[in-house]
PDB file of C-alpha atoms in Angstrom:
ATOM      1  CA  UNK A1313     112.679  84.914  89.381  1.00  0.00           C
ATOM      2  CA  UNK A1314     114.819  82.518  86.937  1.00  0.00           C
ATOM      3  CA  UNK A1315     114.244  79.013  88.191  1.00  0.00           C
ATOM      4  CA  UNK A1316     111.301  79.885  90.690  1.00  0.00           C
ATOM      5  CA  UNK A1317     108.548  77.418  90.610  1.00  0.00           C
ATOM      6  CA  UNK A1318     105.005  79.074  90.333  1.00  0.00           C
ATOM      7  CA  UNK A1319     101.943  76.993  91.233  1.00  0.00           C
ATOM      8  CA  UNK A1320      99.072  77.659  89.025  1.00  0.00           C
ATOM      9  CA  UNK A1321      96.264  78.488  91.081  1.00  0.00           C
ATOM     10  CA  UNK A1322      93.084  76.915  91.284  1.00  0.00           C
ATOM     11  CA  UNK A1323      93.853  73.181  89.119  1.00  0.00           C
ATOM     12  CA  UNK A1324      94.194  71.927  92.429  1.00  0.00           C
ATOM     13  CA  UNK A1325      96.775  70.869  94.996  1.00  0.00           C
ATOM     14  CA  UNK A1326      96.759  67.518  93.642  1.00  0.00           C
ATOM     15  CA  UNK A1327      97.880  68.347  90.206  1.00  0.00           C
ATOM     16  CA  UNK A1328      98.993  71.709  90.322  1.00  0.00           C
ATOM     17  CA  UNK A1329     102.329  72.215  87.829  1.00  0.00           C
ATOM     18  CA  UNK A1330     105.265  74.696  87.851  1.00  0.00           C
ATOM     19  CA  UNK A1331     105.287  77.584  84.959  1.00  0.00           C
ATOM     20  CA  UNK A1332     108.018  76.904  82.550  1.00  0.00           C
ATOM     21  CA  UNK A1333     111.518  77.438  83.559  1.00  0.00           C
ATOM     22  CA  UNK A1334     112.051  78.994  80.771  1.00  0.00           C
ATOM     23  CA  UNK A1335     109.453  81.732  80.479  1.00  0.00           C
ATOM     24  CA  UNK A1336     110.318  82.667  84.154  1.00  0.00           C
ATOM     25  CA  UNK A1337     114.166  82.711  82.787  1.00  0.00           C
ATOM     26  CA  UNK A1338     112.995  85.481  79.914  1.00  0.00           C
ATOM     27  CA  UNK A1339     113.996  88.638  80.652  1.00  0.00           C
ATOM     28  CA  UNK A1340     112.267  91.966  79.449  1.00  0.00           C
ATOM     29  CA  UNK A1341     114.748  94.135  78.125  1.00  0.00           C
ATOM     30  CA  UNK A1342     114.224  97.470  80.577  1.00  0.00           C
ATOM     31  CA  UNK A1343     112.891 100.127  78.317  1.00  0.00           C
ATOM     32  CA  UNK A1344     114.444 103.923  78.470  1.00  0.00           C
ATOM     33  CA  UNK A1345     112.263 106.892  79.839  1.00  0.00           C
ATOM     34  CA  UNK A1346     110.552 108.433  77.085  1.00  0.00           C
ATOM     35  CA  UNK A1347     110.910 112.236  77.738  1.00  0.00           C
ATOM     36  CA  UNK A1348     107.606 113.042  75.381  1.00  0.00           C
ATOM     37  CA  UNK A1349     105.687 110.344  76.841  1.00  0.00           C
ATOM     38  CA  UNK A1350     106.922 111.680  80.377  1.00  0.00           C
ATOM     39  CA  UNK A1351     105.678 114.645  80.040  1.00  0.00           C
ATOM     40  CA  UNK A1352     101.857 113.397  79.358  1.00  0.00           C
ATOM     41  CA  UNK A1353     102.032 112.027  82.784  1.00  0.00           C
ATOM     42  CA  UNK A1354      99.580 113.985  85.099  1.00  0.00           C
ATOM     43  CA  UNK A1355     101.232 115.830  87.764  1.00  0.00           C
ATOM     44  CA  UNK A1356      99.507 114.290  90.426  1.00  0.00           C
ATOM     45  CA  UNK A1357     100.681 111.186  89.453  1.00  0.00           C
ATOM     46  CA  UNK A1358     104.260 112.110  89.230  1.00  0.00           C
ATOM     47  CA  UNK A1359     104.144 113.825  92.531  1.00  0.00           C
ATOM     48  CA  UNK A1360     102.734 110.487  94.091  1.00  0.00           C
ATOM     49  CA  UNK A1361     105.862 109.058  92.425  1.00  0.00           C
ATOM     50  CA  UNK A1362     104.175 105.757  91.376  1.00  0.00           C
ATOM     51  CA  UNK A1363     100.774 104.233  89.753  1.00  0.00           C
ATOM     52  CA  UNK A1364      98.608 101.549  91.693  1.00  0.00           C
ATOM     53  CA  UNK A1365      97.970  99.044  88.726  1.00  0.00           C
ATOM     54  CA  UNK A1366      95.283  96.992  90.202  1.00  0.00           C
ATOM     55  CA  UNK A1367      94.592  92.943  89.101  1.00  0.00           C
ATOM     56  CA  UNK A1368      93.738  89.699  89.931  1.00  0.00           C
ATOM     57  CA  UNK A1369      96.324  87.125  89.944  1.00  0.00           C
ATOM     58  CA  UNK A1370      94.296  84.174  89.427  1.00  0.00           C
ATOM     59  CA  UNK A1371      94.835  84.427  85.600  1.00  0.00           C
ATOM     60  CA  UNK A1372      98.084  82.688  84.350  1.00  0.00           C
ATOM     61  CA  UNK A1373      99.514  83.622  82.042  1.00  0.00           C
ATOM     62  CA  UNK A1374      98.173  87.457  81.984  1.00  0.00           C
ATOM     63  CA  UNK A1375      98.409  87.211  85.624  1.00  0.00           C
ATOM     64  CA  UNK A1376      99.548  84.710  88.622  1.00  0.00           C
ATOM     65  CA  UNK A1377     101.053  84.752  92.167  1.00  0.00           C
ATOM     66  CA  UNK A1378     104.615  83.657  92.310  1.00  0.00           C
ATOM     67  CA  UNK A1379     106.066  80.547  94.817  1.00  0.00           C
ATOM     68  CA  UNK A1380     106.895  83.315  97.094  1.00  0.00           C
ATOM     69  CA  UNK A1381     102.863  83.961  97.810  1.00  0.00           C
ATOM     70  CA  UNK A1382     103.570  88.050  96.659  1.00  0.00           C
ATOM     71  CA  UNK A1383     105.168  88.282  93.712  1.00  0.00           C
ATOM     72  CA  UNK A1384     102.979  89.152  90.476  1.00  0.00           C
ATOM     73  CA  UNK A1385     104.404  88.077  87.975  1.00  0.00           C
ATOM     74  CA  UNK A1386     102.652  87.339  83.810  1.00  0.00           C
ATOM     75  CA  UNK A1387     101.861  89.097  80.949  1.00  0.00           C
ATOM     76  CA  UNK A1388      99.890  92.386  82.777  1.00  0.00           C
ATOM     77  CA  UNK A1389     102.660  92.052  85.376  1.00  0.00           C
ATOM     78  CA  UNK A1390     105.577  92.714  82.506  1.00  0.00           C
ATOM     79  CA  UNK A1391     103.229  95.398  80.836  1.00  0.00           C
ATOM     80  CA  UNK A1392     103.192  97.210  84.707  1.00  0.00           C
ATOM     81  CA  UNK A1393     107.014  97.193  84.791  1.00  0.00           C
ATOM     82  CA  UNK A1394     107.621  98.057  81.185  1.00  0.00           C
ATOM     83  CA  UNK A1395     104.908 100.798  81.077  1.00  0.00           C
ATOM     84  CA  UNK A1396     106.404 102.386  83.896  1.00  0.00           C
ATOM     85  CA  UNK A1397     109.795 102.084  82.679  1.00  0.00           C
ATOM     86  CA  UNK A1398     108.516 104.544  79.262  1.00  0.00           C
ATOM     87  CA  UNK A1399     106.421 106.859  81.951  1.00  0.00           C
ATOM     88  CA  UNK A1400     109.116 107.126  84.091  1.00  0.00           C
ATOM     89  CA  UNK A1401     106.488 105.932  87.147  1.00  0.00           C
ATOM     90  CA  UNK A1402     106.595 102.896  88.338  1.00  0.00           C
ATOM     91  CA  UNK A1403     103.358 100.869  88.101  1.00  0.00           C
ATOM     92  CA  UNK A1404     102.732  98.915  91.518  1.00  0.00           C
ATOM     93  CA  UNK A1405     101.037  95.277  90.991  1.00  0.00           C
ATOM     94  CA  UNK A1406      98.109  95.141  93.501  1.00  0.00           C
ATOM     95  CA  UNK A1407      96.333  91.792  93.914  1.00  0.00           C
ATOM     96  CA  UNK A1408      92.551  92.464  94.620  1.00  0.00           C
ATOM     97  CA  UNK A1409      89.639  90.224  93.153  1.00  0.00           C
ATOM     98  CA  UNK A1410      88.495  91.140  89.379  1.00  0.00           C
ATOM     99  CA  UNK A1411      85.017  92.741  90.374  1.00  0.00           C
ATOM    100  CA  UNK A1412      86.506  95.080  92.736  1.00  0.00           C
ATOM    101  CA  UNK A1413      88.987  97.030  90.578  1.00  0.00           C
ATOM    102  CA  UNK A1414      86.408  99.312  88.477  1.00  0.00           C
ATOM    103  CA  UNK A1415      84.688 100.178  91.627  1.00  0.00           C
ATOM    104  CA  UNK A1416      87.992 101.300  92.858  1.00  0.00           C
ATOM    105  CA  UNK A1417      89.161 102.995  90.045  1.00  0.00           C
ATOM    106  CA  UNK A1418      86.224 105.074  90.395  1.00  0.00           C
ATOM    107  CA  UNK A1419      86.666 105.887  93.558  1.00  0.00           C
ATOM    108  CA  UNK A1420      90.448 106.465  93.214  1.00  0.00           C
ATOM    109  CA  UNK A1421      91.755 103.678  94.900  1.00  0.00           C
ATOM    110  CA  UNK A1422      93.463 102.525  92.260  1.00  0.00           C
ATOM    111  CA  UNK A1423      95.198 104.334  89.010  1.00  0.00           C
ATOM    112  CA  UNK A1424      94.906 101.819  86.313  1.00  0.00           C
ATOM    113  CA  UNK A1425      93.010  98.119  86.162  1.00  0.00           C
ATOM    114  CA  UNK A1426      95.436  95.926  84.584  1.00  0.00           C
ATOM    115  CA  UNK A1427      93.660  92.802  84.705  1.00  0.00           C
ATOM    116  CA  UNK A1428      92.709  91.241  81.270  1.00  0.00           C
ATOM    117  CA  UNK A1429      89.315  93.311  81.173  1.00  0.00           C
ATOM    118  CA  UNK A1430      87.750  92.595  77.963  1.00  0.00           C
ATOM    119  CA  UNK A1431      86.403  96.112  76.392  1.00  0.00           C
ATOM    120  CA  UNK A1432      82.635  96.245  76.313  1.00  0.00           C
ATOM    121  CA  UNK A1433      79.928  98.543  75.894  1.00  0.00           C
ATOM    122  CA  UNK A1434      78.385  98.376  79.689  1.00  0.00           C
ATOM    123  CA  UNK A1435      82.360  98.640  80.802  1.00  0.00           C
ATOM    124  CA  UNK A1436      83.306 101.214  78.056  1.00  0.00           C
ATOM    125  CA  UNK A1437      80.150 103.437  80.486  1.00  0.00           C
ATOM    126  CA  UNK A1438      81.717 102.940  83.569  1.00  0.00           C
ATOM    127  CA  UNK A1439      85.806 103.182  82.252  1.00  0.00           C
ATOM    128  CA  UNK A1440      87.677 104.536  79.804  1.00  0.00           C
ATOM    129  CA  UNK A1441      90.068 102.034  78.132  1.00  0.00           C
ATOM    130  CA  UNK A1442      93.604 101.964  76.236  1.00  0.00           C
ATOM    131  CA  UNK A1443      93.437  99.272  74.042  1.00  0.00           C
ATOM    132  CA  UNK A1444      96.577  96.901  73.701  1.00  0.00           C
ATOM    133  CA  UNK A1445      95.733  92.620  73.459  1.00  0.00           C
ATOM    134  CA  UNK A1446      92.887  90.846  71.651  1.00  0.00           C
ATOM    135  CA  UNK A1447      91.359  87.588  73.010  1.00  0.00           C
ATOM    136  CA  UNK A1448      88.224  85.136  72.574  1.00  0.00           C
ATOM    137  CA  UNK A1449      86.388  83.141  74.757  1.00  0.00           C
ATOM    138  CA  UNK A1450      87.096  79.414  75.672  1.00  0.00           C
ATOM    139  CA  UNK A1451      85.744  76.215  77.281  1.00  0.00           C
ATOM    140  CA  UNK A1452      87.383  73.695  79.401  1.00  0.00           C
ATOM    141  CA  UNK A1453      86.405  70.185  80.449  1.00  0.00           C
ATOM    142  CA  UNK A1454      87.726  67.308  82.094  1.00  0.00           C
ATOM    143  CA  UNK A1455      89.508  65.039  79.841  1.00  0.00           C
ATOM    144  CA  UNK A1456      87.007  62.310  80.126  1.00  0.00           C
ATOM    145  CA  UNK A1457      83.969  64.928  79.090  1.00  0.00           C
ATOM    146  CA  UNK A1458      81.748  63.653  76.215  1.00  0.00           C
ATOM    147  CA  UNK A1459      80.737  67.066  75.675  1.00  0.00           C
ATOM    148  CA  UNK A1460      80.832  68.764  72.605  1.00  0.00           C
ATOM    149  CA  UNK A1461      80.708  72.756  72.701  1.00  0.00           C
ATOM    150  CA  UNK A1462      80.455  75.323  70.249  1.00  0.00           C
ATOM    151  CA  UNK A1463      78.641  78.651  71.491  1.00  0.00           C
ATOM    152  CA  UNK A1464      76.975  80.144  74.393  1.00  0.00           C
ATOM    153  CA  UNK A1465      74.060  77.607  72.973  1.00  0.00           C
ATOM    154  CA  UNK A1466      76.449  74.881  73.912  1.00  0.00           C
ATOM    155  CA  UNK A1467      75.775  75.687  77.658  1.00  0.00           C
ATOM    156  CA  UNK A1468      71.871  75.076  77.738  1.00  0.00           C
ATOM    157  CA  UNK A1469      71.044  72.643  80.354  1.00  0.00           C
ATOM    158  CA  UNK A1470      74.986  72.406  82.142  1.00  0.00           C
ATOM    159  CA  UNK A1471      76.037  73.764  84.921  1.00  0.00           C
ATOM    160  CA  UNK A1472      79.346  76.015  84.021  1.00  0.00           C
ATOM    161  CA  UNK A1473      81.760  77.812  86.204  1.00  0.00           C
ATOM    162  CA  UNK A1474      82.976  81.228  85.846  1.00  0.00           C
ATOM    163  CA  UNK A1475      84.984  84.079  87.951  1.00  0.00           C
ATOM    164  CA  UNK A1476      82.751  87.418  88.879  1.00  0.00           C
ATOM    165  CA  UNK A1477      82.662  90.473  87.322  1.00  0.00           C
ATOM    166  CA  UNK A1478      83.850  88.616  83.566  1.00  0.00           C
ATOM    167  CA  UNK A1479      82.786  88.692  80.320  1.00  0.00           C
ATOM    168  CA  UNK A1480      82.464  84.951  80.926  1.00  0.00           C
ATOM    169  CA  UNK A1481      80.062  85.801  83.585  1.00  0.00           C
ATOM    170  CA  UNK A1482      77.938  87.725  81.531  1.00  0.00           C
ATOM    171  CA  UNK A1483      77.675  85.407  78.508  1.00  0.00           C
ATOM    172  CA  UNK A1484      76.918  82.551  80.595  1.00  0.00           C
ATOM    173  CA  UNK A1485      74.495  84.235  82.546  1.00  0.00           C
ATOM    174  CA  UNK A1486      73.143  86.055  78.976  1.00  0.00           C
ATOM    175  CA  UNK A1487      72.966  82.073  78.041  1.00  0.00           C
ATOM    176  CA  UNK A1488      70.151  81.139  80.465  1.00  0.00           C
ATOM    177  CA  UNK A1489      67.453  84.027  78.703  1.00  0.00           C
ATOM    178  CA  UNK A1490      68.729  82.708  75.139  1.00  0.00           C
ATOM    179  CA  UNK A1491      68.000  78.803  76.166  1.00  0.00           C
ATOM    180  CA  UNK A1492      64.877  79.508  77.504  1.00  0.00           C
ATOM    181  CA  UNK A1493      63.911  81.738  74.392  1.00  0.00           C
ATOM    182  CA  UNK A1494      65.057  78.319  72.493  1.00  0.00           C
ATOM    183  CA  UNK A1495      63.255  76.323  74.682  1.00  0.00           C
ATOM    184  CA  UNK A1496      65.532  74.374  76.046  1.00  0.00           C
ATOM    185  CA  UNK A1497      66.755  73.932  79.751  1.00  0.00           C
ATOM    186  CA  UNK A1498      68.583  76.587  80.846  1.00  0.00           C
ATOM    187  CA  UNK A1499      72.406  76.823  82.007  1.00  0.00           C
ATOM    188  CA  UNK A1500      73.464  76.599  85.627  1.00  0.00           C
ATOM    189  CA  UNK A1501      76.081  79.444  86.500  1.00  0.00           C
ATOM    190  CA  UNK A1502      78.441  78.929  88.997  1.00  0.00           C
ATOM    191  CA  UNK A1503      80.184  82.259  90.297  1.00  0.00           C
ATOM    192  CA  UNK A1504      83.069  82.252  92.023  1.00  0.00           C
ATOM    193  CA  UNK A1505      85.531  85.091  93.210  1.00  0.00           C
ATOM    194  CA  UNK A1506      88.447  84.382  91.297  1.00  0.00           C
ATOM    195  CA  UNK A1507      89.459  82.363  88.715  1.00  0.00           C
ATOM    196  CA  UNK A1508      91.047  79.959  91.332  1.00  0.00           C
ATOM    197  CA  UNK A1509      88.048  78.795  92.728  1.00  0.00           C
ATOM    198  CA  UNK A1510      85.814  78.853  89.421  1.00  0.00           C
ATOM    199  CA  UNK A1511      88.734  76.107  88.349  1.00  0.00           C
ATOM    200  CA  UNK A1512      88.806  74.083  91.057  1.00  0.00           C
ATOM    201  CA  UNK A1513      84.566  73.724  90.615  1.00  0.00           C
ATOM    202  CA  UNK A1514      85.785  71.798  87.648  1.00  0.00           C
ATOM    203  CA  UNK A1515      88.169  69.651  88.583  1.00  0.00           C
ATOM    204  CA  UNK A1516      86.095  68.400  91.758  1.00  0.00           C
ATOM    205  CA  UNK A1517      82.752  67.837  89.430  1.00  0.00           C
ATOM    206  CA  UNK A1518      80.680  70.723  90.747  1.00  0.00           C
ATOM    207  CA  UNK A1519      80.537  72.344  86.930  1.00  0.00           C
ATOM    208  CA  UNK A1520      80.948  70.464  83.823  1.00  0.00           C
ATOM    209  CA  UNK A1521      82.211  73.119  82.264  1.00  0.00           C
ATOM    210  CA  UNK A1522      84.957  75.829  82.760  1.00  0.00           C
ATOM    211  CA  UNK A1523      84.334  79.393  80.908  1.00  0.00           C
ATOM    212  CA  UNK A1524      87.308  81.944  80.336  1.00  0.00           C
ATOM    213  CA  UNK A1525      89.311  84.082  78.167  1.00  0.00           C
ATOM    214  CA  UNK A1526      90.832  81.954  75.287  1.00  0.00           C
ATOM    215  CA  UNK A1527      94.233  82.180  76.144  1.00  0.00           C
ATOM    216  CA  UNK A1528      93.547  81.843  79.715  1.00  0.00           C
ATOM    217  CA  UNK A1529      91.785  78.148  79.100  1.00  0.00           C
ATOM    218  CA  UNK A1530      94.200  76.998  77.112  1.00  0.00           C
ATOM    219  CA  UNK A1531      97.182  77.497  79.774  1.00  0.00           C
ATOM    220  CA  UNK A1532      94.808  76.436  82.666  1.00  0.00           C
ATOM    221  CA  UNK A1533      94.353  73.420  80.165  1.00  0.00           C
ATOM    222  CA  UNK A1534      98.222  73.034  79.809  1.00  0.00           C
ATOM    223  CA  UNK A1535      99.282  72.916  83.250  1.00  0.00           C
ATOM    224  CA  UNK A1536      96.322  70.530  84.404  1.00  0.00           C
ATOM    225  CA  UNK A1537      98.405  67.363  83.584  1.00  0.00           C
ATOM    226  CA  UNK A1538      96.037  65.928  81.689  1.00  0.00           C
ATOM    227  CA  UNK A1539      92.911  66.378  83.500  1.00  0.00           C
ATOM    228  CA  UNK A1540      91.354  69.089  81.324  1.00  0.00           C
ATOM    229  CA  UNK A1541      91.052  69.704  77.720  1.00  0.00           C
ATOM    230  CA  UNK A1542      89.345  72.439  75.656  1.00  0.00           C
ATOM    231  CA  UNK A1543      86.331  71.783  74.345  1.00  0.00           C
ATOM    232  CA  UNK A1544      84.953  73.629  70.736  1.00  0.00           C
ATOM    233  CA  UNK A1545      86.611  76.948  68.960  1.00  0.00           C
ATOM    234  CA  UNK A1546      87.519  80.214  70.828  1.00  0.00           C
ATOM    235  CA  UNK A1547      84.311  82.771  69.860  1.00  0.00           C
ATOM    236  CA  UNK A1548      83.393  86.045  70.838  1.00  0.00           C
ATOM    237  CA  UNK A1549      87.097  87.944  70.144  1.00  0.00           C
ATOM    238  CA  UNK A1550      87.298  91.691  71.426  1.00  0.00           C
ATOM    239  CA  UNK A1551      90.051  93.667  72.865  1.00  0.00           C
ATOM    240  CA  UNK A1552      91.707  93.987  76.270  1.00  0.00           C
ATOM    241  CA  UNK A1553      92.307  97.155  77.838  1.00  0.00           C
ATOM    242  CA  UNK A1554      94.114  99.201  80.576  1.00  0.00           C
ATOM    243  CA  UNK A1555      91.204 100.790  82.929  1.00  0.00           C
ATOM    244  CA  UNK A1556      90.860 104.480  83.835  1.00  0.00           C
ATOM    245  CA  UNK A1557      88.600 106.670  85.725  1.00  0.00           C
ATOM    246  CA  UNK A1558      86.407 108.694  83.173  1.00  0.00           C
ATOM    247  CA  UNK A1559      88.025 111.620  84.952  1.00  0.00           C
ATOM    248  CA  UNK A1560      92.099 110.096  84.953  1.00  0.00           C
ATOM    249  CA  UNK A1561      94.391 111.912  82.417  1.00  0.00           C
ATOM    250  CA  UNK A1562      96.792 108.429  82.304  1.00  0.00           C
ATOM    251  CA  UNK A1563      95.235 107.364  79.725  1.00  0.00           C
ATOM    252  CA  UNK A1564      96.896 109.529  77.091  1.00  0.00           C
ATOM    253  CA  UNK A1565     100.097 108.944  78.906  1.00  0.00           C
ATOM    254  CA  UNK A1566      99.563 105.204  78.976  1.00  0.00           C
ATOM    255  CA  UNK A1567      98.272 105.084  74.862  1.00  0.00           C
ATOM    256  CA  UNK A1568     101.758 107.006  73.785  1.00  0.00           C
ATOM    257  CA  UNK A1569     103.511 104.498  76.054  1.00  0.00           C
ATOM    258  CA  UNK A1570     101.713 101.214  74.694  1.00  0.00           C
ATOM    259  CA  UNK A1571     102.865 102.986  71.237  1.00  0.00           C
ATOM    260  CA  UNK A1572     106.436 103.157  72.025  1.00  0.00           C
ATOM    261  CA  UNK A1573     106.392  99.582  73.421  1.00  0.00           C
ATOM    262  CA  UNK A1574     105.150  98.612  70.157  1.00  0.00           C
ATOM    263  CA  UNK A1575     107.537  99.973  67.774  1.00  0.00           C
ATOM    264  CA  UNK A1576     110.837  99.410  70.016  1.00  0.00           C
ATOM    265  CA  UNK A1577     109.875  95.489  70.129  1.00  0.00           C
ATOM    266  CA  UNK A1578     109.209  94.992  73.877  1.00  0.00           C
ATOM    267  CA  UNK A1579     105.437  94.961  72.955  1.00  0.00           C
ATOM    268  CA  UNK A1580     106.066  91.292  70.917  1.00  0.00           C
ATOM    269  CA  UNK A1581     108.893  90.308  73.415  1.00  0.00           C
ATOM    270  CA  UNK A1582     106.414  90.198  76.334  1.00  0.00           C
ATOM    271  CA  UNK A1583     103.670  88.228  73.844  1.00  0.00           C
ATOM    272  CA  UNK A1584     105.916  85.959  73.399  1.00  0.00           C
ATOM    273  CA  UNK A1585     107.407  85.367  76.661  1.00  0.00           C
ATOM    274  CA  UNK A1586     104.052  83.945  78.072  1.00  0.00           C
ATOM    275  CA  UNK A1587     103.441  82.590  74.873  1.00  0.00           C
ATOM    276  CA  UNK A1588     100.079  84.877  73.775  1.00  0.00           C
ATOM    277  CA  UNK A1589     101.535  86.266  70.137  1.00  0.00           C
ATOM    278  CA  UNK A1590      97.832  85.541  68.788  1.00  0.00           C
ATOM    279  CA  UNK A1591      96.920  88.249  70.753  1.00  0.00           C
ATOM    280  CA  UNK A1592      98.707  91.107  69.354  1.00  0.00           C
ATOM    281  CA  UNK A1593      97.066  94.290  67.620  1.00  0.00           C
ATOM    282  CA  UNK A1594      98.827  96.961  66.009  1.00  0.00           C
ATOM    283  CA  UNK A1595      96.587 100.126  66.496  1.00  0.00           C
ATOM    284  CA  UNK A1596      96.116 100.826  70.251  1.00  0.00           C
ATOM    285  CA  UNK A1597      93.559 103.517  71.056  1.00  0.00           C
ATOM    286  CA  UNK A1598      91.876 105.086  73.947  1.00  0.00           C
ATOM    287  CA  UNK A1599      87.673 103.663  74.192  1.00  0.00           C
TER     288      UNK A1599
END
């Protein structure tokens, strides 16, 4: 991948910018098999010989489509590669949209969802979780935006734009009750099925605002050449976690693997790569 040029989906073809050479140039050291950790892998799995990790690529830089049109490549992508590495399983990237991997986790389509899913209490019913990344929620605008946003209060009476199945989603849509309680107009959510398209609503004027992870809306923000900005302080911060069946034993396997990630350094090397140290935590756990 050093040197490839990755498009960043959904800014538009217009103004659409290459990742950094150099971040594509950083390599992950390859991490050893960890015999302990190895051994907390369930059978099944190592007699399929590999784990489906299950994302949506529309989510630089946790998780983007290379130049090539198949390549996954981000921060989830070098947490699939490195994981595996520990298990001694590889973990195989597959692109689906965001509100289709718990439903096929459950139905064991998929192994693991490893797709910036923010923990929550209505997810934490449906999943079971292994902790390993923190983030917040962000606005973006256009540049030229007189807006001035702080808080899902900030959204009464706009129309904002937001992928399916999110916590963005939810908030925004959470918004519309909480304006009208306020009385004041209510928000217009736009839903779209990946972050792509929820982007591109902004830059062609169909939402005035763009609602995502923190560090998500600050990168879109940085590749858009100047035609977006954020808008107010990152809010809401909770954890990100690896998705499981309630009834998948990876989890424990997964949890001593984040672990060893941690304390051999390839845990901070991959932050840093793609340029998300905020979001590091140092006590992993199984939710």
């Amino acid at each position: 991948l050093s040197g490839a040029a990755l498009l960043v989906p959904g800014i538009g073809t217009a103004f659409a910018t290459p990742v950094a050479a150099h971040r594509l140039a950083t390599a992950i050291p390859t991490p050893p098999k960890d015999p302990a950790v190895a051994a907390l892998v369930p059978a099944s799995i190592r007699a399929k010989g590999s784990v489906s990790s299950a994302m949506d690529a529309t989510y630089p830089p946790d998780e983007l489509v290379a130049a090539n049109g198949t390549t996954i490549v981000g921060m989830d992508a070098d947490f699939s590669a490195a994981l595996g590495a520990v298990m001694g399983v590889k973990w195989v990237d597959v692109n689906v949209t965001f509100d289709a991997i718990i439903v096929g986790l459950q139905s064991a389509k998929y192994d693991v969802g490893n797709s910036s899913f923010t923990v929550t209490p209505k997810r934490e019913k449906q999943v079971n979780f292994v902790t390993y990344f923190k983030a917040g929620e962000g606005y973006y605008v256009e540049s030229s935006s007189s807006l001035k946003l702080n808080g899902l209060m900030s959204l009464c009476g706009r129309t904002v734009s937001v992928e399916v199945g999110t916590t963005e989603q939810a908030d925004a849509q959470s918004a519309v009750s909480m304006c009208k309680k306020a009385h004041k107009a209510p928000d217009t959510v736009l839903s779209f099925s990946n972050q792509s398209e929820a982007n591109l609503a902004v830059s062609s004027g169909r939402a005035q605002i763009g609602f995502a992870d923190s560090q998500v809306a600050g990168y879109i923000v940085s590749q858009s050449k100047g035609q977006f900005k954020l808008d107010g302080p990152a809010f809401g911060v909770a954890p990100y976690g690896f998705a499981f069946a309630k009834s998948s034993k990876l989890d424990t396997a997964t949890l001593a693997a984040v672990k060893v990630l941690m304390k051999d350094g390839i845990y901070a090397k991959i932050l840093d790569k793609w340029g998300v140290q905020a979001g590091a935590i140092t006590n992993p756990a199984i939710l």
